[in-house]
Structure formats: structure tokens, C-alpha cells
Coordinates of C-alpha atoms in Angstrom, one line a residue:
Chain A
S1 CA -21.1 -49.4 -18.9
Q2 CA -24.0 -49.1 -16.2
Q3 CA -24.2 -51.8 -15.0
G4 CA -27.7 -51.5 -12.6
E5 CA -31.0 -50.2 -13.7
E6 CA -33.2 -49.4 -11.4
D7 CA -37.4 -49.6 -11.8
P8 CA -39.2 -47.6 -11.6
Q9 CA -37.7 -44.3 -13.0
A10 CA -40.1 -42.4 -10.9
L11 CA -42.5 -43.3 -7.9
S12 CA -45.2 -41.0 -6.4
I13 CA -46.9 -42.3 -2.9
Q14 CA -48.3 -40.5 -0.2
E15 CA -47.0 -40.5 3.2
G16 CA -47.5 -43.3 5.4
E17 CA -47.4 -45.5 2.0
N18 CA -44.3 -48.2 1.3
A19 CA -42.2 -47.4 -1.1
T20 CA -40.3 -50.4 -3.3
M21 CA -37.5 -49.4 -5.7
N22 CA -36.3 -52.4 -7.5
C23 CA -32.2 -52.8 -9.3
S24 CA -31.3 -55.4 -11.6
Y25 CA -27.0 -56.0 -12.1
K26 CA -25.1 -57.9 -14.9
T27 CA -22.1 -59.4 -13.7
S28 CA -21.4 -61.7 -10.6
I29 CA -21.5 -59.2 -7.4
N30 CA -19.3 -59.0 -4.1
N31 CA -21.6 -56.2 -2.5
L32 CA -24.9 -54.4 -3.8
Q33 CA -25.2 -50.5 -1.8
W34 CA -28.2 -48.3 -1.9
Y35 CA -27.7 -44.7 -1.9
R36 CA -29.9 -41.7 -1.5
Q37 CA -29.5 -38.1 -3.3
N38 CA -31.7 -35.1 -2.0
S39 CA -31.8 -32.4 -4.8
G40 CA -28.9 -30.8 -5.7
R41 CA -26.5 -32.8 -2.8
G42 CA -24.2 -35.3 -3.1
L43 CA -25.0 -38.9 -2.7
V44 CA -25.4 -40.6 1.1
H45 CA -25.1 -44.2 1.9
L46 CA -27.9 -46.4 3.2
I47 CA -27.2 -50.0 3.5
L48 CA -24.7 -53.0 2.1
I49 CA -25.6 -56.0 1.4
R50 CA -23.3 -58.2 0.9
S51 CA -23.5 -61.4 -1.9
N52 CA -23.7 -64.4 0.5
E53 CA -26.8 -62.3 2.4
R54 CA -30.4 -62.3 1.3
E55 CA -31.8 -59.5 3.5
K56 CA -31.1 -56.5 5.6
H57 CA -32.6 -53.9 7.8
S58 CA -31.4 -50.4 8.7
G59 CA -34.8 -48.5 10.7
R60 CA -37.1 -48.0 8.0
L61 CA -35.1 -49.7 5.2
R62 CA -35.4 -53.1 3.9
V63 CA -32.9 -54.4 1.4
T64 CA -33.6 -57.8 -0.3
L65 CA -30.8 -59.7 -2.9
D66 CA -31.4 -62.3 -5.3
T67 CA -28.0 -63.2 -6.9
S68 CA -29.8 -66.1 -9.2
K69 CA -32.0 -63.3 -10.5
K70 CA -29.1 -60.3 -10.3
S71 CA -31.9 -58.6 -9.1
S72 CA -32.4 -56.3 -5.4
S73 CA -35.0 -54.0 -4.2
L74 CA -35.2 -51.3 -1.6
L75 CA -38.0 -51.1 0.6
I76 CA -38.6 -47.8 2.6
T77 CA -41.6 -48.7 5.0
A78 CA -44.2 -45.5 6.2
S79 CA -42.7 -43.7 4.1
R80 CA -42.3 -39.6 5.5
A81 CA -41.6 -36.6 3.0
A82 CA -38.5 -36.1 3.9
D83 CA -37.8 -39.4 1.9
T84 CA -38.3 -37.7 -1.0
A85 CA -34.8 -37.6 -2.9
S86 CA -33.5 -40.0 -5.5
Y87 CA -32.3 -43.6 -4.8
F88 CA -29.4 -45.3 -6.7
C89 CA -28.0 -49.0 -6.6
A90 CA -24.5 -49.9 -6.8
S91 CA -22.5 -52.8 -7.6
G92 CA -19.6 -53.8 -6.1
G93 CA -17.9 -56.6 -9.1
V94 CA -16.1 -59.2 -7.8
G95 CA -12.4 -58.9 -8.9
T96 CA -13.1 -55.6 -9.3
A97 CA -12.4 -54.4 -5.6
S98 CA -11.6 -50.9 -6.8
K99 CA -15.1 -49.5 -8.4
L100 CA -19.1 -49.4 -7.9
T101 CA -21.3 -49.3 -10.6
F102 CA -24.0 -47.3 -10.4
G103 CA -27.8 -47.5 -11.5
T104 CA -29.7 -44.7 -13.2
G105 CA -31.9 -44.1 -10.1
T106 CA -35.3 -44.0 -8.9
R107 CA -36.9 -40.5 -8.1
L108 CA -39.0 -40.7 -4.8
Q109 CA -41.9 -38.5 -4.6
V110 CA -43.4 -38.8 -0.9
T111 CA -46.5 -36.2 -0.5
L112 CA -48.3 -35.0 2.6
Chain B
E1 CA -16.4 -33.2 10.7
A2 CA -16.0 -36.3 8.8
Q3 CA -16.4 -34.9 5.2
V4 CA -15.4 -34.7 1.2
T5 CA -14.9 -31.2 0.3
Q6 CA -15.1 -29.9 -3.7
N7 CA -14.4 -26.7 -4.9
P8 CA -15.9 -24.7 -6.7
R9 CA -19.5 -26.1 -6.3
Y10 CA -20.4 -24.2 -9.5
L11 CA -18.3 -23.0 -12.4
I12 CA -18.9 -21.8 -15.9
T13 CA -16.1 -21.4 -18.4
V14 CA -15.4 -22.1 -22.3
T15 CA -14.0 -24.3 -24.2
G16 CA -10.0 -24.5 -24.1
K17 CA -9.7 -23.0 -20.6
K18 CA -7.9 -25.5 -18.3
L19 CA -9.8 -26.1 -15.1
T20 CA -8.9 -27.7 -11.8
V21 CA -11.7 -29.1 -9.2
T22 CA -10.2 -29.8 -6.2
C23 CA -11.7 -32.6 -3.5
S24 CA -10.0 -33.0 -0.1
Q25 CA -11.2 -35.4 2.4
N26 CA -10.7 -35.2 6.1
M27 CA -10.8 -39.1 7.2
N28 CA -7.8 -40.3 6.3
H29 CA -9.1 -42.6 3.6
E30 CA -7.2 -44.5 1.1
Y31 CA -9.2 -44.7 -1.8
M32 CA -10.6 -41.9 -3.7
S33 CA -12.8 -41.5 -6.6
W34 CA -14.2 -38.9 -9.3
Y35 CA -17.8 -39.5 -10.9
R36 CA -20.0 -37.9 -13.6
Q37 CA -23.8 -37.7 -13.6
D38 CA -25.7 -36.4 -16.3
P39 CA -29.4 -36.8 -16.8
G40 CA -30.2 -40.9 -17.4
L41 CA -26.9 -42.1 -17.4
G42 CA -26.8 -42.2 -13.3
L43 CA -23.7 -41.9 -12.1
R44 CA -20.3 -42.7 -14.1
Q45 CA -16.8 -43.8 -12.9
I46 CA -14.0 -40.8 -14.3
Y47 CA -10.7 -42.2 -12.6
Y48 CA -9.8 -43.5 -9.0
S49 CA -7.1 -44.1 -6.5
M50 CA -6.5 -46.7 -4.4
N51 CA -3.5 -45.0 -2.7
V52 CA -1.1 -42.2 -2.9
E53 CA 0.5 -42.1 -6.3
V54 CA -1.8 -44.7 -7.5
T55 CA -4.7 -43.8 -10.1
D56 CA -6.5 -45.7 -12.5
K57 CA -9.2 -45.2 -15.3
G58 CA -13.2 -45.4 -14.6
D59 CA -15.1 -45.9 -17.4
V60 CA -15.1 -42.3 -19.1
P61 CA -11.4 -40.8 -18.4
E62 CA -11.3 -39.4 -21.9
G63 CA -10.4 -35.6 -21.3
Y64 CA -9.6 -35.9 -18.1
K65 CA -6.2 -35.8 -15.8
V66 CA -6.0 -36.7 -11.8
S67 CA -3.2 -36.5 -9.1
R68 CA -2.8 -38.2 -5.6
K69 CA 0.1 -36.3 -4.3
E70 CA -1.4 -36.6 -0.5
K71 CA -3.7 -39.2 0.7
R72 CA -6.1 -36.1 1.5
N73 CA -6.5 -34.4 -2.1
F74 CA -7.8 -35.7 -5.6
P75 CA -7.9 -33.0 -7.8
L76 CA -9.7 -33.3 -11.5
I77 CA -7.8 -31.8 -14.2
L78 CA -9.5 -30.6 -17.6
E79 CA -7.0 -29.6 -19.5
S80 CA -8.7 -28.3 -22.4
P81 CA -12.9 -28.9 -21.5
S82 CA -15.2 -29.1 -24.1
P83 CA -19.1 -28.8 -23.9
N84 CA -19.5 -32.5 -23.4
Q85 CA -18.1 -32.0 -20.1
T86 CA -20.3 -30.0 -18.8
S87 CA -21.6 -32.1 -16.2
L88 CA -22.3 -32.3 -12.2
Y89 CA -19.0 -34.0 -10.8
F90 CA -18.5 -35.9 -7.7
C91 CA -15.6 -36.5 -5.6
A92 CA -15.9 -39.5 -3.0
S93 CA -13.7 -41.6 -0.8
S94 CA -13.9 -44.4 1.2
L95 CA -11.9 -45.9 4.1
T96 CA -9.3 -48.7 2.4
R97 CA -8.2 -49.2 -0.9
T98 CA -11.1 -51.5 -2.0
G99 CA -13.5 -48.9 -2.2
G100 CA -16.1 -51.3 -4.5
N101 CA -16.2 -53.3 -1.4
Q102 CA -17.5 -50.4 1.1
P103 CA -19.4 -47.5 1.8
Q104 CA -18.4 -44.0 -0.3
H105 CA -18.5 -40.8 1.1
F106 CA -19.4 -38.1 -1.5
G107 CA -18.8 -34.5 -1.7
D108 CA -22.0 -32.3 -2.1
G109 CA -20.5 -32.1 -6.2
T110 CA -19.6 -29.3 -8.6
R111 CA -21.7 -28.5 -11.4
L112 CA -19.8 -27.6 -15.0
S113 CA -20.9 -25.4 -17.5
I114 CA -18.5 -25.7 -20.2
L115 CA -19.7 -22.6 -23.2

């Protein structure tokens, strides 16, 4: 079953603006990950945050995790046209180290 | 170059004609997995393997088979494909057997159309 739900489903912004995507999940997690998918390509891992962490940074990416609300957010600062892609969250469950459960994705369009 | 390679990238076939999608990784990863991606449903796991000769069902295993005879290869077999298996398929791998606790590396996908 799908655990993660992303919000919004689609987001259109201008270059230089910040983009925020949210993810909610239903059961306890070991970690939460974010992936990017360019059109017609495979997913690329962006960042992993563990359940005992609250915030993590990687370049222009900032991920937060709120386990009490079972939610995470991905912030892309100073977006570029090359950031245009779909973004997925994926949760690794407690006691189910064998799998990641993916959300339905947010489609981000960055225009010049 | 470290990569996950899927073949074919595109395939159009007919109902009932057995097909195999190959997946190979050159990173000596223990964990491998197959997903299908459908509009509005995200990625759903079909099967996964935590090591050679160890495979298990994911969320949507019906109509699929897999095998893991060698560490690097994890083929997906559709014995009798049906139109509802038309989808975009991804193979992924990760370093250790706990694939849910670490980053996964994805292939570029195989787009299957079953008429």
C-alpha cells in the first residue's frame, strides 16, 4: 500500500524562488528519503533523514522531519530551471528494513 | 561507472507472450528490487531480494516472477503478460541487505506496453 502522500501534486514557480514540497506518511519509520525523477529517467537519491533527526541540509536542499505529525518537507532554495522534475518521498519502516514505500510525487516546474 | 542497467528500455508485446526484463548492477550490491510506476500511484514494489537466492514479494507481486542466481542480476519475468501490466518498470539496488534503510540506485526504466 502507498504510505507517502506528497503535497502539492504539482508546483510551478519562477527561477530564483524557493520550492517547498510536503510528504505525509502513516506508520512509524526508520528513515525518510527524497528522490528526484527527471522526465523519462530513473529516480535519483537526494537525501536521507533518520527518524531521530529533525533537519538535514545538502547544498540547496533542506529536509525537515516531524515524527509526531508523521510528515516531512523538502525545501529547494533559489530554484533553477534544471530543478524541473518530479520529487518523491520514500519511507523506510521500522521492522521492515527490506523495503521503501514511495509516495505519489510532486511535479515541480521551474520557469525562466 | 557505477550503474544499474535495465534491458530492454522499451517493449511492445501481446497478451500471453512470455517476456523477461533484465537488470544488472555493477556495484556489488546485496539488495535489489523491482518497482512499477503508474500515473497517480507512485512507485509500487513488485519483488525484492536481500541476497543471492533470497527473494520475497513486495506489494504487487501477482503476475510476476523473479530470480537471483547471481549477485549482480535480478531479472523480472512476466510468464503470461496482460494489459494491466502495461507500466513503467524500475530496477533498483542498494549496498546492504537492508534496502529500506539506505539510498537506492535506480536504473533508467523499462516501458512495457502489452496489447
